Amino acid sequence: MPLINVRDLSEGRVPPIERLEARPVPKGYSADRYQVHAGDVVITCRGSQLKVACIAEEAHGAVLSSNLIGIRTGPDLLAPVLFAFLQSPRGQAALLGRSRSSTLGLALSPKSVGRLEVPVPPLEVQQQIAELVRAAEDHYVAAIEAAERRRMLGREVANTLLRGALVSELPERS
């Protein structure tokens, strides 16, 4: 079964299910309670770093590790709004304020996260926020992918030019 670990949360996203580590599930064990659905918000509950991610369709069905808490919003709160709040300085401070003192750093419980006071604007405003958050995330991903392609192309051109320079520098054989 694909498992989402803390290290998989990066830039507010989780990799597609096929890039997650697969773990065997013991016979008779039901992982349903820990399976994520598209739109769920995931936060770290233990460790040294507070991370927040939103589950995309590509990660639907994966299982959360014990260091993560999954949050499924209801009809009164859209997931992108919760995601935006938890990533904001105010949301981060609220989460850290709920953390129990620990030598390891972060120590959140589902109960303490459930008691978090989240601003819930009218649904129409939430839809605008959600649209803005989705567009910003999509543009961010597109920009990163474009930068990675330019970087790879630049390296390929440099390597091609270096090979040409090396070939022209070699002495001719007689």
PDB file of N, CA and C in Angstrom, residues 4 14 16-17 34 48 53 57 63 69 78 97-99 126 134 145 157 167-168:
ATOM      1  N   ILE A   4       2.333   7.745   2.669  1.00  0.00           N
ATOM      2  CA  ILE A   4       2.785   9.134   2.669  1.00  0.00           C
ATOM      3  C   ILE A   4       3.549   9.373   3.962  1.00  0.00           C
ATOM      4  N   VAL A  14       1.905  16.546  -2.364  1.00  0.00           N
ATOM      5  CA  VAL A  14       2.314  15.161  -2.133  1.00  0.00           C
ATOM      6  C   VAL A  14       2.510  14.542  -3.511  1.00  0.00           C
ATOM      7  N   PRO A  16       2.570  11.923  -6.731  1.00  0.00           N
ATOM      8  CA  PRO A  16       1.574  10.945  -7.192  1.00  0.00           C
ATOM      9  C   PRO A  16       1.799   9.597  -6.507  1.00  0.00           C
ATOM     10  N   ILE A  17       0.747   8.829  -6.411  1.00  0.00           N
ATOM     11  CA  ILE A  17       0.749   7.556  -5.689  1.00  0.00           C
ATOM     12  C   ILE A  17       1.852   6.610  -6.164  1.00  0.00           C
ATOM     13  N   TYR A  34      -6.999   5.693   7.569  1.00  0.00           N
ATOM     14  CA  TYR A  34      -5.803   6.496   7.302  1.00  0.00           C
ATOM     15  C   TYR A  34      -5.619   6.803   5.821  1.00  0.00           C
ATOM     16  N   SER A  48      10.407  17.823  13.594  1.00  0.00           N
ATOM     17  CA  SER A  48      11.029  19.128  13.801  1.00  0.00           C
ATOM     18  C   SER A  48      10.446  20.207  12.901  1.00  0.00           C
ATOM     19  N   ALA A  53       0.131  20.093   3.454  1.00  0.00           N
ATOM     20  CA  ALA A  53      -0.033  19.763   2.038  1.00  0.00           C
ATOM     21  C   ALA A  53      -1.495  19.479   1.751  1.00  0.00           C
ATOM     22  N   GLU A  57      -5.560  14.615  -6.737  1.00  0.00           N
ATOM     23  CA  GLU A  57      -6.196  13.394  -7.246  1.00  0.00           C
ATOM     24  C   GLU A  57      -5.166  12.279  -7.433  1.00  0.00           C
ATOM     25  N   VAL A  63      -1.945   6.007   2.064  1.00  0.00           N
ATOM     26  CA  VAL A  63      -2.161   5.916   3.510  1.00  0.00           C
ATOM     27  C   VAL A  63      -1.177   6.835   4.230  1.00  0.00           C
ATOM     28  N   ILE A  69      -1.303  13.913  10.193  1.00  0.00           N
ATOM     29  CA  ILE A  69      -2.733  13.979  10.492  1.00  0.00           C
ATOM     30  C   ILE A  69      -3.437  14.426   9.218  1.00  0.00           C
ATOM     31  N   LEU A  78     -14.214  24.917   2.621  1.00  0.00           N
ATOM     32  CA  LEU A  78     -13.541  24.340   1.457  1.00  0.00           C
ATOM     33  C   LEU A  78     -12.084  24.035   1.802  1.00  0.00           C
ATOM     34  N   GLY A  97       0.892  26.772  18.545  1.00  0.00           N
ATOM     35  CA  GLY A  97       0.337  27.049  19.869  1.00  0.00           C
ATOM     36  C   GLY A  97      -0.406  25.850  20.450  1.00  0.00           C
ATOM     37  N   ARG A  98      -0.874  24.968  19.595  1.00  0.00           N
ATOM     38  CA  ARG A  98      -1.579  23.752  20.030  1.00  0.00           C
ATOM     39  C   ARG A  98      -0.618  22.599  20.300  1.00  0.00           C
ATOM     40  N   SER A  99       0.624  22.751  19.889  1.00  0.00           N
ATOM     41  CA  SER A  99       1.613  21.685  20.026  1.00  0.00           C
ATOM     42  C   SER A  99       2.013  21.514  21.482  1.00  0.00           C
ATOM     43  N   GLN A 126     -15.224  31.963   0.093  1.00  0.00           N
ATOM     44  CA  GLN A 126     -14.385  30.757   0.108  1.00  0.00           C
ATOM     45  C   GLN A 126     -14.110  30.264  -1.313  1.00  0.00           C
ATOM     46  N   ARG A 134      -5.886  27.596  -5.911  1.00  0.00           N
ATOM     47  CA  ARG A 134      -5.641  26.597  -6.966  1.00  0.00           C
ATOM     48  C   ARG A 134      -4.837  27.197  -8.110  1.00  0.00           C
ATOM     49  N   GLU A 145       8.293  23.453 -13.192  1.00  0.00           N
ATOM     50  CA  GLU A 145       8.525  22.500 -14.282  1.00  0.00           C
ATOM     51  C   GLU A 145       9.239  23.170 -15.448  1.00  0.00           C
ATOM     52  N   VAL A 157      22.925  21.434 -23.646  1.00  0.00           N
ATOM     53  CA  VAL A 157      23.644  22.282 -24.606  1.00  0.00           C
ATOM     54  C   VAL A 157      25.095  22.435 -24.175  1.00  0.00           C
ATOM     55  N   VAL A 167      36.432  17.263 -28.830  1.00  0.00           N
ATOM     56  CA  VAL A 167      36.743  16.552 -30.077  1.00  0.00           C
ATOM     57  C   VAL A 167      37.679  17.391 -30.926  1.00  0.00           C
ATOM     58  N   SER A 168      37.447  18.704 -30.998  1.00  0.00           N
ATOM     59  CA  SER A 168      38.300  19.553 -31.830  1.00  0.00           C
ATOM     60  C   SER A 168      39.689  19.738 -31.223  1.00  0.00           C
TER      61      SER A 168
END
